[in-house]
mmCIF file of C-alpha atoms in Angstrom:
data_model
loop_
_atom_site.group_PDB
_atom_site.id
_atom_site.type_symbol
_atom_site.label_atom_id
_atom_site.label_comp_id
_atom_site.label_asym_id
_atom_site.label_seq_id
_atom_site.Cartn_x
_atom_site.Cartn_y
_atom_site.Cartn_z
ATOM 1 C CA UNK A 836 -48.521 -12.732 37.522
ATOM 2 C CA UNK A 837 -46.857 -9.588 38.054
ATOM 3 C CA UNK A 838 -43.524 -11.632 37.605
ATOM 4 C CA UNK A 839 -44.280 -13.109 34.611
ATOM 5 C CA UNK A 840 -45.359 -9.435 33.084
ATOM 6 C CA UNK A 841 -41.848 -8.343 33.576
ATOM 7 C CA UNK A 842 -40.034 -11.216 32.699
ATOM 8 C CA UNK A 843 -41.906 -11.373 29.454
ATOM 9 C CA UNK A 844 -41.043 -7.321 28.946
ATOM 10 C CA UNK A 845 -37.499 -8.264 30.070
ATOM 11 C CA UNK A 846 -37.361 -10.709 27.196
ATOM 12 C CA UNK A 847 -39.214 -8.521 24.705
ATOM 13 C CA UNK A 848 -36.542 -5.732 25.713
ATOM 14 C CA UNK A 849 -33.820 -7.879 24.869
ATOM 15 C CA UNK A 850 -34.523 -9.236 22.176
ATOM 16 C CA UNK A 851 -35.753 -5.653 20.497
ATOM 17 C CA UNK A 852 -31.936 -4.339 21.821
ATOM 18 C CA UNK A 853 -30.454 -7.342 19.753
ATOM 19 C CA UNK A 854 -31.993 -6.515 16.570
ATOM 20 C CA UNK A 855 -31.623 -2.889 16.604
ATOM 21 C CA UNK A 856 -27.751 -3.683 17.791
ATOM 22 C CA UNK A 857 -28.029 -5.992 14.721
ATOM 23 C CA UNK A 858 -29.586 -3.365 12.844
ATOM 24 C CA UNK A 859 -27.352 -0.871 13.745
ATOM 25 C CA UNK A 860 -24.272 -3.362 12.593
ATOM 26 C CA UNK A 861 -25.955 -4.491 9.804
ATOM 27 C CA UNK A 862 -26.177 -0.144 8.198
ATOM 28 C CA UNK A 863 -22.568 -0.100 9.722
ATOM 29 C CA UNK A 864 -21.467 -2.889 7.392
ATOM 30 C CA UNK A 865 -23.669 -1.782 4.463
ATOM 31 C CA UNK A 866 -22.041 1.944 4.792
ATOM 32 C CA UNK A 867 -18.475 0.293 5.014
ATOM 33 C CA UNK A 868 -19.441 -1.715 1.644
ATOM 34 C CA UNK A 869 -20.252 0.725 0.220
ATOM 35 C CA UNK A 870 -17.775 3.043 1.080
ATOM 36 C CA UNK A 871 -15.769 0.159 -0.772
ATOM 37 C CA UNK A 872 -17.507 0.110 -3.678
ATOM 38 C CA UNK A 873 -17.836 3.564 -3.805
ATOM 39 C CA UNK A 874 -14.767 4.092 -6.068
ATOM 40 C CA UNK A 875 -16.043 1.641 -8.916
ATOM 41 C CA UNK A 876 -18.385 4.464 -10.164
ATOM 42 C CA UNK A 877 -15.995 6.585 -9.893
ATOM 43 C CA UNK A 878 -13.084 4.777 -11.618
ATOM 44 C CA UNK A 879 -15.352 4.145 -15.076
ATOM 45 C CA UNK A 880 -16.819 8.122 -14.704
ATOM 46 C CA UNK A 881 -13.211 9.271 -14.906
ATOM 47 C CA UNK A 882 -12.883 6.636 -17.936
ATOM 48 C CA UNK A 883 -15.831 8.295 -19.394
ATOM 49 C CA UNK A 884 -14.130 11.581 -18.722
ATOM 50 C CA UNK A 885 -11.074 11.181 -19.835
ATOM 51 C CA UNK A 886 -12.424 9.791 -23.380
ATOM 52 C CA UNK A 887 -14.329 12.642 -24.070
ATOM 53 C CA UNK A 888 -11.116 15.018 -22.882
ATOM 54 C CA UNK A 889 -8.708 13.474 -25.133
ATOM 55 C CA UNK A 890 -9.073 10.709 -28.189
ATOM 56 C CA UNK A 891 -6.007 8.962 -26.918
ATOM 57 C CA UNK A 892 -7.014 8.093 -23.529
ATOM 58 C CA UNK A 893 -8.904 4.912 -23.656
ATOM 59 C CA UNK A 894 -6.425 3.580 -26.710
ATOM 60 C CA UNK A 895 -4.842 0.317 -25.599
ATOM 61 C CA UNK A 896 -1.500 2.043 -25.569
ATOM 62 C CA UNK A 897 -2.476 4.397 -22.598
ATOM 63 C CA UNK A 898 -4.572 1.611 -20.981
ATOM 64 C CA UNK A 899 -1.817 -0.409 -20.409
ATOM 65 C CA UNK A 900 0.796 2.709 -19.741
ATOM 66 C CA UNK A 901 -1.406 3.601 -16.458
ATOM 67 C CA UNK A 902 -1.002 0.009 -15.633
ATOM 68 C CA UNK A 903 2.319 -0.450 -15.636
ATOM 69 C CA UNK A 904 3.205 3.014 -14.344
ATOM 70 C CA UNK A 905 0.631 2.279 -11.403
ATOM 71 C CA UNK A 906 2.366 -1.203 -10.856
ATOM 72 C CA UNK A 907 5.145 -0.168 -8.247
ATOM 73 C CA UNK A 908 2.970 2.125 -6.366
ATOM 74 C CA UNK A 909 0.359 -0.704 -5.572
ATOM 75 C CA UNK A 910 3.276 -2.868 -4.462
ATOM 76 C CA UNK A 911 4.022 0.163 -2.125
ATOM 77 C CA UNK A 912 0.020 0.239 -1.187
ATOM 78 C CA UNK A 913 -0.090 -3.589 -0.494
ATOM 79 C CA UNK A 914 2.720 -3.468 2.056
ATOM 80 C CA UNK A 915 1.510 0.059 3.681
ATOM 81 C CA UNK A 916 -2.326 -1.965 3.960
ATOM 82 C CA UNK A 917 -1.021 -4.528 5.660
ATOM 83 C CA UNK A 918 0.560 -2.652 7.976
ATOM 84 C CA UNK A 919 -2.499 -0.303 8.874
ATOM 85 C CA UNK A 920 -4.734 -2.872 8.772
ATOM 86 C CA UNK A 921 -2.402 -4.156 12.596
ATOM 87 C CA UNK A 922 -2.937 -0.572 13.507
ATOM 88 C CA UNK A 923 0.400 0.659 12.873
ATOM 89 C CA UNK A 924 2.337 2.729 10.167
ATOM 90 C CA UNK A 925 5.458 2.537 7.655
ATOM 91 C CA UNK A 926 6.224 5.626 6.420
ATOM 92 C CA UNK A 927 9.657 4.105 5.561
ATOM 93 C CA UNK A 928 8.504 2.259 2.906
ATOM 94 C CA UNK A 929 9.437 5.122 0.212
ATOM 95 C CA UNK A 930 13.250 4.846 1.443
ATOM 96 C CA UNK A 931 13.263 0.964 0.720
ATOM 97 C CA UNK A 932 12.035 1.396 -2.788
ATOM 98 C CA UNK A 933 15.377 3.239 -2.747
ATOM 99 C CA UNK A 934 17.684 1.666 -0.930
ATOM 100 C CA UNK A 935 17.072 -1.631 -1.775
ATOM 101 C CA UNK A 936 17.343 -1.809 -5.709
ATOM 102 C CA UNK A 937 20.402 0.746 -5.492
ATOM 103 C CA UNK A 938 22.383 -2.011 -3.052
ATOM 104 C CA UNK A 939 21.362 -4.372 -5.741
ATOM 105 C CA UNK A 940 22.955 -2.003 -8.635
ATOM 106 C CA UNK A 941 26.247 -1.265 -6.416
ATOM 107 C CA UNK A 942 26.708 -4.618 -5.313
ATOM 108 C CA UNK A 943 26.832 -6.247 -9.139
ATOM 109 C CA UNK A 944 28.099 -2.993 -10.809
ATOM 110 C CA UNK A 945 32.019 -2.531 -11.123
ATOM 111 C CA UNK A 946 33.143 0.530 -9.415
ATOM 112 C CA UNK A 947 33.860 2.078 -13.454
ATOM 113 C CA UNK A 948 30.347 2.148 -13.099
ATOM 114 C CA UNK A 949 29.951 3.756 -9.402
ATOM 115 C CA UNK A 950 29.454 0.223 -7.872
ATOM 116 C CA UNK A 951 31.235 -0.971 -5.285
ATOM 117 C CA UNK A 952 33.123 -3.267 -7.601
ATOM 118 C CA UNK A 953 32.023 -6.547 -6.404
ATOM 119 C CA UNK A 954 30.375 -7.457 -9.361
ATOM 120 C CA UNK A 955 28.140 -10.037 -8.131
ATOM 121 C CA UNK A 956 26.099 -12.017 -10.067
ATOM 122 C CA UNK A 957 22.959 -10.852 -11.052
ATOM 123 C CA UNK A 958 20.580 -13.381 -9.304
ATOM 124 C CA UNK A 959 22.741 -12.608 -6.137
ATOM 125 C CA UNK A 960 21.938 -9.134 -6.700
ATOM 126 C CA UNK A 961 18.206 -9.151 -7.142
ATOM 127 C CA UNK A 962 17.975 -11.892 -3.844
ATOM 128 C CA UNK A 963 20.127 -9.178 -1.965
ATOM 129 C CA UNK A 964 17.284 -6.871 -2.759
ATOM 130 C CA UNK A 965 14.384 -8.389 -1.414
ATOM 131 C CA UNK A 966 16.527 -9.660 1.101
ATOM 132 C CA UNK A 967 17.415 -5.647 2.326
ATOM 133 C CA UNK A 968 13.808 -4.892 2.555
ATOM 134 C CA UNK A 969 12.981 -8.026 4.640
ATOM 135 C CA UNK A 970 16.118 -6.953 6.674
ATOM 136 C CA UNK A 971 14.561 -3.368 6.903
ATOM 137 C CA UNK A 972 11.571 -4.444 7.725
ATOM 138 C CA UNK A 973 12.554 -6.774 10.652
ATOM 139 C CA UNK A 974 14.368 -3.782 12.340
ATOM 140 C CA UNK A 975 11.155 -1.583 12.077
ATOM 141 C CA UNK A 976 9.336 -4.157 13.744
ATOM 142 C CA UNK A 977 11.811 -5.247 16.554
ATOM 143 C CA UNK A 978 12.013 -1.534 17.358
ATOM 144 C CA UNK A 979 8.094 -1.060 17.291
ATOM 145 C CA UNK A 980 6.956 -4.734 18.393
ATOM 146 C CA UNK A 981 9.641 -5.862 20.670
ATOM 147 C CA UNK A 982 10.614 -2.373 22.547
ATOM 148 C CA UNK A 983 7.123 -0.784 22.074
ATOM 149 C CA UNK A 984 8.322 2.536 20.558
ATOM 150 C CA UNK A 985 6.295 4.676 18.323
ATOM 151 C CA UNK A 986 5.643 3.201 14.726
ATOM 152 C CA UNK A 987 5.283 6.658 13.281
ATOM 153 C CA UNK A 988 8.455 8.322 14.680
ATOM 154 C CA UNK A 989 10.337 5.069 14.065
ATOM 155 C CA UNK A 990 9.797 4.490 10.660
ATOM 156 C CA UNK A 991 9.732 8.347 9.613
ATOM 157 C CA UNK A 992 13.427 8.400 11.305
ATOM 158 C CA UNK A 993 14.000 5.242 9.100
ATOM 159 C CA UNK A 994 12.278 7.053 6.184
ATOM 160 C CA UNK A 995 15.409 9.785 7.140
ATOM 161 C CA UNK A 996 18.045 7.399 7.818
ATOM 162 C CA UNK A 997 17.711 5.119 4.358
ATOM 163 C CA UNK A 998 17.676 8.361 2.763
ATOM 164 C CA UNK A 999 21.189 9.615 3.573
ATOM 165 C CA UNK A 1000 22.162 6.079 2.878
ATOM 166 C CA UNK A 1001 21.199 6.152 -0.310
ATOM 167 C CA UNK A 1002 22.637 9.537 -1.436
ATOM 168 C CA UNK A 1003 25.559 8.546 0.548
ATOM 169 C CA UNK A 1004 26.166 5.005 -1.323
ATOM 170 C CA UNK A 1005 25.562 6.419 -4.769
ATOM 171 C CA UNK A 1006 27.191 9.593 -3.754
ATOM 172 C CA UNK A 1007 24.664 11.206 -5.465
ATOM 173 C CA UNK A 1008 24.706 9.403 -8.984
ATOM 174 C CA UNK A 1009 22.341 8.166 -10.570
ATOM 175 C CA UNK A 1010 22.872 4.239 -11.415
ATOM 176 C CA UNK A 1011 22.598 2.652 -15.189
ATOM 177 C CA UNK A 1012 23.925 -0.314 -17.140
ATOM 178 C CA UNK A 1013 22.755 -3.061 -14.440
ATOM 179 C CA UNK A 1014 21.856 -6.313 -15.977
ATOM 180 C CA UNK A 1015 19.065 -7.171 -17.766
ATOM 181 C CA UNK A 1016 17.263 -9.101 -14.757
ATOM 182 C CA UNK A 1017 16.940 -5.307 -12.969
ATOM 183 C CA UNK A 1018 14.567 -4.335 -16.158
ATOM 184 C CA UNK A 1019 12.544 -7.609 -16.974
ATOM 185 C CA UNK A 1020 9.663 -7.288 -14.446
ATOM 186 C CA UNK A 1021 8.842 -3.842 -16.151
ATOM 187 C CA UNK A 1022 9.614 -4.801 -19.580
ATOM 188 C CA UNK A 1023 8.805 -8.510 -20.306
ATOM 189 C CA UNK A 1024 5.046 -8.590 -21.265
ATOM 190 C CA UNK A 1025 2.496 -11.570 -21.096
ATOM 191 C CA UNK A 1026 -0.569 -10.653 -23.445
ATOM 192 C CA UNK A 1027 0.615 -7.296 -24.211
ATOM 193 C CA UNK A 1028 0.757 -6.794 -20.479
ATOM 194 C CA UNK A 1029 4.000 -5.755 -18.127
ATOM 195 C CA UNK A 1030 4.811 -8.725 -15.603
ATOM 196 C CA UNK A 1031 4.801 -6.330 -13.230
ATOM 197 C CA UNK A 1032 1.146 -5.407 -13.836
ATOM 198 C CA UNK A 1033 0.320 -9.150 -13.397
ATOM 199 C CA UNK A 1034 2.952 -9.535 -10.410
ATOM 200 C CA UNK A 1035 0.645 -7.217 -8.686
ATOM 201 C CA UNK A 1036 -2.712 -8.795 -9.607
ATOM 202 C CA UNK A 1037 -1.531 -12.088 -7.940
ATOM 203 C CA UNK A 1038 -0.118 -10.069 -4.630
ATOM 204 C CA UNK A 1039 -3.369 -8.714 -4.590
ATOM 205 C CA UNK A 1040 -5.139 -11.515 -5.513
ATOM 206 C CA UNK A 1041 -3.030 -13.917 -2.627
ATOM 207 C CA UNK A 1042 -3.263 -11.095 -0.030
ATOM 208 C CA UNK A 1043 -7.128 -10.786 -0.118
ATOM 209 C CA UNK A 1044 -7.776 -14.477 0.057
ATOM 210 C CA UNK A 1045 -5.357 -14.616 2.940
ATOM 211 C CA UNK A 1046 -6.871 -11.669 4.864
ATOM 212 C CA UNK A 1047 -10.740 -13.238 4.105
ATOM 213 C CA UNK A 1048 -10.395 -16.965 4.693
ATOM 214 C CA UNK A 1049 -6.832 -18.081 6.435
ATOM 215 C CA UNK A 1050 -6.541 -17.099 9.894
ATOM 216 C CA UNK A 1051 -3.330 -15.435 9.861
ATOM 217 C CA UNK A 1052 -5.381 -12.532 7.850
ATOM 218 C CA UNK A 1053 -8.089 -12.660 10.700
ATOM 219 C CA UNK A 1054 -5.349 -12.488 13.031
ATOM 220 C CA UNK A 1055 -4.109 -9.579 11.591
ATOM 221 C CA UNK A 1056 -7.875 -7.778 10.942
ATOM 222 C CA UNK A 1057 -8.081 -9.211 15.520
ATOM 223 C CA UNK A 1058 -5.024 -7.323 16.541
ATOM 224 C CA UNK A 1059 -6.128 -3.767 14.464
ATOM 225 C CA UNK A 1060 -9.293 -4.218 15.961
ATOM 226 C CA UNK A 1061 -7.835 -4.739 20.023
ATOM 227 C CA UNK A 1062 -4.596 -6.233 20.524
ATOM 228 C CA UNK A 1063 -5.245 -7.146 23.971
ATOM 229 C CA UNK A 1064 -7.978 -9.011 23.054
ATOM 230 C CA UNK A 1065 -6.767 -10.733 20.170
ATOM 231 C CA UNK A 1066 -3.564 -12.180 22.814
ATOM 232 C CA UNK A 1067 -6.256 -12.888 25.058
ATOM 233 C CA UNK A 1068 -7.913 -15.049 22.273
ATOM 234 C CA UNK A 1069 -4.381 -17.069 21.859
ATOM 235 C CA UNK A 1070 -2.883 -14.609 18.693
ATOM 236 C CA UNK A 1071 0.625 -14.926 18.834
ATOM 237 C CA UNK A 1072 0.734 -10.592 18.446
ATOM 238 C CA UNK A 1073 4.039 -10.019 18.412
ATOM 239 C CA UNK A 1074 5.195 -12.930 16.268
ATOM 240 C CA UNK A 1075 2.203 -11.828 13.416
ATOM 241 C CA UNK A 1076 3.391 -7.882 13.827
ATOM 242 C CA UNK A 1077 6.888 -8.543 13.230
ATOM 243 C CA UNK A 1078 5.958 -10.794 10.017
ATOM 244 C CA UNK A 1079 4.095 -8.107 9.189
ATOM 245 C CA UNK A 1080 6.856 -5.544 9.142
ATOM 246 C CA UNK A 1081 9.268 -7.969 7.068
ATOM 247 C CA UNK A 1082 6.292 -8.884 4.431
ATOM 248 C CA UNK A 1083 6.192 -4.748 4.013
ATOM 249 C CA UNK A 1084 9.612 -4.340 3.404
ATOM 250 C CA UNK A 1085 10.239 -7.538 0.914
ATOM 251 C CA UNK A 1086 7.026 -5.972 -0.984
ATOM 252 C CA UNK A 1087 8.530 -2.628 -1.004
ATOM 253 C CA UNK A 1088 11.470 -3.505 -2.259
ATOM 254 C CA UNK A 1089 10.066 -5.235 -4.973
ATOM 255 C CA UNK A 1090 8.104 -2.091 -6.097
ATOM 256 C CA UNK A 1091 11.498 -0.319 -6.159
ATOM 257 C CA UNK A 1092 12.633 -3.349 -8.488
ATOM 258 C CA UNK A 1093 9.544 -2.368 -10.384
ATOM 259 C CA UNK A 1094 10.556 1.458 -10.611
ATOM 260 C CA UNK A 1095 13.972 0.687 -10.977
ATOM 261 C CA UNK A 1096 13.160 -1.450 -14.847
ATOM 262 C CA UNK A 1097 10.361 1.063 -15.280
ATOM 263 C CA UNK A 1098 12.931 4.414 -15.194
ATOM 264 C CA UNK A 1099 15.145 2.510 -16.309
ATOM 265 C CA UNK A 1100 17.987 3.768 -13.810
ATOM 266 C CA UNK A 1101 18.091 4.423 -10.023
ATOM 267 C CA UNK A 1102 18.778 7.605 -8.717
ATOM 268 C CA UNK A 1103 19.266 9.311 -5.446
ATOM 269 C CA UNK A 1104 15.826 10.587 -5.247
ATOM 270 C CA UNK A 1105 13.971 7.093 -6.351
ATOM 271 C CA UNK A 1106 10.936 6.293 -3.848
ATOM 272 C CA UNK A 1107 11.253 10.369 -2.578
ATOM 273 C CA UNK A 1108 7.492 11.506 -1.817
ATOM 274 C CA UNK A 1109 5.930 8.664 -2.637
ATOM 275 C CA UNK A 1110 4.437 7.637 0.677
ATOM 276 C CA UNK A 1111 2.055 10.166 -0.035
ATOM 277 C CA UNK A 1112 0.193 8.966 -2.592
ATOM 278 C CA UNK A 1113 0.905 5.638 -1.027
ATOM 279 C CA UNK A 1114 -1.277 7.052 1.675
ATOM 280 C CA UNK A 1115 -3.861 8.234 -0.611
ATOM 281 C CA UNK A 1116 -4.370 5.292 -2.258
ATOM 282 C CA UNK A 1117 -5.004 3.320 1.233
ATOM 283 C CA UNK A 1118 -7.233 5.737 2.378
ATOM 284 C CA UNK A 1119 -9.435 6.279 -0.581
ATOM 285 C CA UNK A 1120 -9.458 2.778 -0.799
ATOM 286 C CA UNK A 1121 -11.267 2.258 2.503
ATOM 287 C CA UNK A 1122 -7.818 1.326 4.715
ATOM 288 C CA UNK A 1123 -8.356 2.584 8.159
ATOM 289 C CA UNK A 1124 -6.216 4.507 9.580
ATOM 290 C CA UNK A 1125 -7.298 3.133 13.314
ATOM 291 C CA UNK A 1126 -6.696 -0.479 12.374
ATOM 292 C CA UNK A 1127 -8.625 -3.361 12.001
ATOM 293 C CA UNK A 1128 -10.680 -2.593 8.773
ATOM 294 C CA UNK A 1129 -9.989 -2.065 5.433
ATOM 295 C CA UNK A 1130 -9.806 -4.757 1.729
ATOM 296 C CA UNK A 1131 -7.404 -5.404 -0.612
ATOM 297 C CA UNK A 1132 -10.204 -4.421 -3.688
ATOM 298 C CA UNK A 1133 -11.074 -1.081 -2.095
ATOM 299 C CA UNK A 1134 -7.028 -0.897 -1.990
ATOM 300 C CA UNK A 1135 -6.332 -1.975 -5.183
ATOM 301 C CA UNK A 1136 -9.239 0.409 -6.543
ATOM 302 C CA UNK A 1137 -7.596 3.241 -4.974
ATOM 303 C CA UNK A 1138 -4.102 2.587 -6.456
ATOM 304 C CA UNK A 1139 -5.889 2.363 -10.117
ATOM 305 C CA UNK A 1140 -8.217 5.114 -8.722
ATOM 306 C CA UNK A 1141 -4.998 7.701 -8.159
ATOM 307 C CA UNK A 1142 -3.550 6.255 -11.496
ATOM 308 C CA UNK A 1143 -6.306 7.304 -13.687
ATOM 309 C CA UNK A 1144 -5.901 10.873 -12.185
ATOM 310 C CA UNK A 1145 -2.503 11.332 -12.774
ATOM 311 C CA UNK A 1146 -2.397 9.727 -16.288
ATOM 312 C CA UNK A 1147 -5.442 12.314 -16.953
ATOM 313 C CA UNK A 1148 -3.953 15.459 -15.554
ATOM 314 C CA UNK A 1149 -0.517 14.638 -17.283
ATOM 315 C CA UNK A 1150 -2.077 14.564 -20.732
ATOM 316 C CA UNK A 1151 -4.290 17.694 -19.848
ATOM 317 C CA UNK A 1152 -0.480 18.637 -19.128
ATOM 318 C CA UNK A 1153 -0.543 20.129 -15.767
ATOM 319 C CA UNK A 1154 2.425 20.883 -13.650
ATOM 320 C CA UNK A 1155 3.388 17.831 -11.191
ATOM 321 C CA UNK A 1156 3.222 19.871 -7.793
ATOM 322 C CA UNK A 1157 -0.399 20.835 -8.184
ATOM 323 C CA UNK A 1158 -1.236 16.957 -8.579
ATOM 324 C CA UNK A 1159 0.472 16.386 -5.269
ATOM 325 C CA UNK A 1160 -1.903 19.063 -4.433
ATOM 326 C CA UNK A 1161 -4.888 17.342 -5.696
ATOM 327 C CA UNK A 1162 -4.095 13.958 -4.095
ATOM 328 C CA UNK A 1163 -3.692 15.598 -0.690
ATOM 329 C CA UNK A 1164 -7.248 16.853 -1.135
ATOM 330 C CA UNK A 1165 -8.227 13.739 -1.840
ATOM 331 C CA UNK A 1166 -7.143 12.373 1.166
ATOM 332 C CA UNK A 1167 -8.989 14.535 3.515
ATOM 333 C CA UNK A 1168 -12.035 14.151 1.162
ATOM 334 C CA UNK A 1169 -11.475 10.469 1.874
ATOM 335 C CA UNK A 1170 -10.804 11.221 5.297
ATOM 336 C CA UNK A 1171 -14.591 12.927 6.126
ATOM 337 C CA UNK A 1172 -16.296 9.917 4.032
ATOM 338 C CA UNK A 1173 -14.841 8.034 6.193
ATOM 339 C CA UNK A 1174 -15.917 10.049 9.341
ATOM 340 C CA UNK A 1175 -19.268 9.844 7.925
ATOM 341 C CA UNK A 1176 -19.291 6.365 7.130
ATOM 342 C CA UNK A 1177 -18.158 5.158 9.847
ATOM 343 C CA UNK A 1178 -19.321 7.865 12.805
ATOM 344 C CA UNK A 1179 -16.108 7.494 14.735
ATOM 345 C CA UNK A 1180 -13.644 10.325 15.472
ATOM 346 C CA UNK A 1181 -10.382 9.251 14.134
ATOM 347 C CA UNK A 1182 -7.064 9.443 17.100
#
């Protein structure tokens, strides 16, 4: 009888540990929701904002302005997501928007024109662009994946290296008169809208589908979360890490393509900073730092988020370093929600 008693408790305990360990996940999912979500109300009370600031903020005109000035920087944010979502970093990300449209412009510009005279032509040109950042991006990840060195001192000493390179190549020029296929992704519009806005709708769009329901996004969500458990489970880490790093690169350099027709020219200084508020963006869009968690909406949201910001405080006309001021607060305002939400110490 006695027996019974305590198997019965033992059975009553356990199941009474499952649901408040279910509990506990289920407020742990809820709080990472809506930590999410969190920037929708926050996007349309800047909206509100900004329309009763100034007349000619919610005009069509400026609408579609923060769009396609935001377009390059979420290119930036979708390759820097994926990455952080493995449990690694790219800070060199801001050098291949750079480098990678300016070997573009040298390679089909004659040397009249500071090129190296080759004069390619321009679909060459544009294929050698993506084609550096996937080349970039295969180097960061044989040096990180294959020899196991540190992703943040790798790619920061890439970040310094593709620097040089670039003020070195255009000895510090900046680049103009490159054909019109350098331009057309920030100039062409489809229902009033840039292609470049919409180019980044359907990376987003394809990335979040492909990180909720094919398993080379759970993969990658597996090996953020424990790599040695996601090898253990059969993930092939290495080989998904290392596509990882390439699909960063050809994604950066397609945001500098996106900079490049929305400047209009490429100088030595294109890409310079911007991890930052690449950074931003990720965080205040719910990307983890640790790994393993994070969306492409709350990502996305945080790109448009930062956007809205900077359109605002440009037309309130204030001076550009105290908005690099304002979205490094941001960050470690994102950083405690996230502390909170969570209730993990971050490494």
């Amino acid at each position: 009888m006695a027996d019974t008693k305590a198997a019965a408790a033992s059975v009553t305990a356990g199941h009474t540990g499952k649901h408040q360990q279910s509990g506990r996940g289920g407020r742990s999912v809820l709080l990472r929701r809506a930590r999410e979500l969190a920037l929708v109300p926050a996007l349309l009370l800047l909206l509100v904002l900004g329309a009763l600031l100034n007349d000619s903020f919610l005009t069509e005109r400026n609408l579609i302005s923060i769009l396609g000035a935001s377009a390059a920087l979420a290119m930036v944010v979708l390759a820097e997501a994926l990455v952080l979502i493995t449990g690694k970093f790219d800070l060199s990300l801001e050098s291949v928007v750079g480098i990678a449209p300016a070997v573009g412009a040298l390679l089909v510009l004659p040397a009249a024109q500071a090129g190296f005279g080759t004069e390619l032509p321009a679909v060459v040109a544009v294929s050698a662009i993506l084609l550096v950042g996937a080349v970039i991006g295969a180097f960061n990840g044989v040096l990180v994946v294959k020899l196991k060195l540190n992703a943040f001192i790798v790619t920061l000493a890439m970040l310094i290296v593709l620097r040089g390179l670039l003020v070195g190549a255009t000895e510090g020029k900046t680049l103009f008169g490159m054909p019109d296929s350098f331009y057309t992704l920030a100039t062409t519009t489809f229902l009033t809208i840039p292609m470049s806005v919409w180019l980044a709708a359907a990376a987003f769009g394809l990335a979040g589908l492909v990180l909720k329901y094919h398993r080379v996004g759970r993969a990658l969500y597996a090996i953020g979360g424990n790599p040695e458990a996601a090898r253990a489970a059969g993930i092939r880490v290495e080989r998904v890490m290392l596509g990882v790093f390439v699909t960063a690169g050809v994604l950066a350099a397609l945001g500098g393509l996106i900079q490049t027709g929305y400047v209009g020219a490429i100088n030595a200084n294109q890409g310079q900073n911007m991890i930052f508020t690449v950074f931003a963006a990720a965080v205040i869009g719910g990307i983890s730092l640790d790994g393993g968690k994070g969306t492409m909406f709350g990502a996305l949201t945080g790109v448009l988020l930062l956007g809205v910001v900077q359109n605002l405080l440009t037309l309130a006309q204030v001076p550009s370093f105290w908005i690099q001021a304002i979205y490094g607060g941001i960050i470690l305002v994102a950083l405690m929600i996230a502390r909170v939400t969570t209730g993990r110490a971050q490494d």
